[in-house]
Amino acid sequence: MGAKAAKLDPLISEFEDAETAARYEAWLRAKIEAAATSDKPRVPHDKVVAEMRALLRSKRKARDGVG
């Protein structure tokens, strides 16, 4: 990290520089690999969506003072 990294255009990348982008990509790839090889049980998409809709509905009711 001795040399100053070149800044990336914020319209093209959310990262400040290529080094930060590369570190994030390596981290993300490791997370994806860990999830893909995990022995944890899978949760079906429809179940997750239904749970999130119910959670959002309950939070909206609480916010609005309904129920």
mmCIF file of C-alpha atoms in Angstrom:
data_model
loop_
_atom_site.group_PDB
_atom_site.id
_atom_site.type_symbol
_atom_site.label_atom_id
_atom_site.label_comp_id
_atom_site.label_asym_id
_atom_site.label_seq_id
_atom_site.Cartn_x
_atom_site.Cartn_y
_atom_site.Cartn_z
ATOM 1 C CA MET A 1 0.000 0.000 0.000
ATOM 2 C CA GLY A 2 2.957 2.299 -0.437
ATOM 3 C CA ALA A 3 1.747 3.981 -3.616
ATOM 4 C CA LYS A 4 -1.435 6.006 -3.558
ATOM 5 C CA ALA A 5 -4.267 4.074 -5.219
ATOM 6 C CA ALA A 6 -5.989 5.704 -8.178
ATOM 7 C CA LYS A 7 -9.477 6.963 -7.404
ATOM 8 C CA LEU A 8 -12.378 5.370 -9.253
ATOM 9 C CA ASP A 9 -15.170 7.381 -10.860
ATOM 10 C CA PRO A 10 -18.142 7.389 -8.424
ATOM 11 C CA LEU A 11 -20.530 7.124 -11.388
ATOM 12 C CA ILE A 12 -18.950 3.798 -12.336
ATOM 13 C CA SER A 13 -17.939 2.265 -8.999
ATOM 14 C CA GLU A 14 -19.137 2.563 -5.417
ATOM 15 C CA PHE A 15 -15.559 1.998 -4.226
ATOM 16 C CA GLU A 16 -12.938 4.680 -3.744
ATOM 17 C CA ASP A 17 -10.190 2.785 -5.539
ATOM 18 C CA ALA A 18 -9.408 -0.475 -7.335
ATOM 19 C CA GLU A 19 -7.691 -1.957 -4.271
ATOM 20 C CA THR A 20 -10.810 -1.493 -2.136
ATOM 21 C CA ALA A 21 -12.968 -2.965 -4.915
ATOM 22 C CA ALA A 22 -10.666 -5.996 -5.204
ATOM 23 C CA ARG A 23 -10.714 -6.598 -1.428
ATOM 24 C CA TYR A 24 -14.518 -6.425 -1.415
ATOM 25 C CA GLU A 25 -14.779 -8.806 -4.366
ATOM 26 C CA ALA A 26 -12.479 -11.320 -2.636
ATOM 27 C CA TRP A 27 -14.536 -11.062 0.566
ATOM 28 C CA LEU A 28 -17.802 -11.493 -1.355
ATOM 29 C CA ARG A 29 -16.512 -14.504 -3.288
ATOM 30 C CA ALA A 30 -15.421 -16.143 -0.003
ATOM 31 C CA LYS A 31 -18.866 -15.538 1.522
ATOM 32 C CA ILE A 32 -20.587 -17.010 -1.535
ATOM 33 C CA GLU A 33 -18.310 -20.057 -1.503
ATOM 34 C CA ALA A 34 -18.946 -20.586 2.228
ATOM 35 C CA ALA A 35 -22.710 -20.350 1.704
ATOM 36 C CA ALA A 36 -22.642 -22.685 -1.298
ATOM 37 C CA THR A 37 -20.734 -25.352 0.621
ATOM 38 C CA SER A 38 -22.608 -24.896 3.918
ATOM 39 C CA ASP A 39 -24.425 -27.823 5.528
ATOM 40 C CA LYS A 40 -27.099 -25.503 6.948
ATOM 41 C CA PRO A 41 -30.628 -26.282 5.784
ATOM 42 C CA ARG A 42 -31.859 -24.157 2.887
ATOM 43 C CA VAL A 43 -34.836 -21.831 3.325
ATOM 44 C CA PRO A 44 -37.186 -21.680 0.346
ATOM 45 C CA HIS A 45 -37.508 -18.262 -1.306
ATOM 46 C CA ASP A 46 -41.300 -18.203 -0.907
ATOM 47 C CA LYS A 47 -40.986 -18.763 2.845
ATOM 48 C CA VAL A 48 -38.469 -15.915 3.233
ATOM 49 C CA VAL A 49 -40.659 -13.558 1.200
ATOM 50 C CA ALA A 50 -43.754 -14.465 3.260
ATOM 51 C CA GLU A 51 -41.854 -13.911 6.527
ATOM 52 C CA MET A 52 -40.502 -10.549 5.375
ATOM 53 C CA ARG A 53 -43.948 -9.391 4.223
ATOM 54 C CA ALA A 54 -45.414 -10.340 7.609
ATOM 55 C CA LEU A 55 -42.586 -8.549 9.421
ATOM 56 C CA LEU A 56 -43.040 -5.388 7.347
ATOM 57 C CA ARG A 57 -46.818 -5.518 7.848
ATOM 58 C CA SER A 58 -46.416 -5.768 11.637
ATOM 59 C CA LYS A 59 -43.888 -2.923 11.699
ATOM 60 C CA ARG A 60 -46.184 -0.696 9.642
ATOM 61 C CA LYS A 61 -49.076 -1.446 12.011
ATOM 62 C CA ALA A 62 -46.899 -0.633 15.017
ATOM 63 C CA ARG A 63 -45.686 2.574 13.387
ATOM 64 C CA ASP A 64 -49.207 3.666 12.485
ATOM 65 C CA GLY A 65 -50.685 2.642 15.841
ATOM 66 C CA VAL A 66 -53.016 0.082 14.287
ATOM 67 C CA GLY A 67 -53.904 -3.216 15.884
#
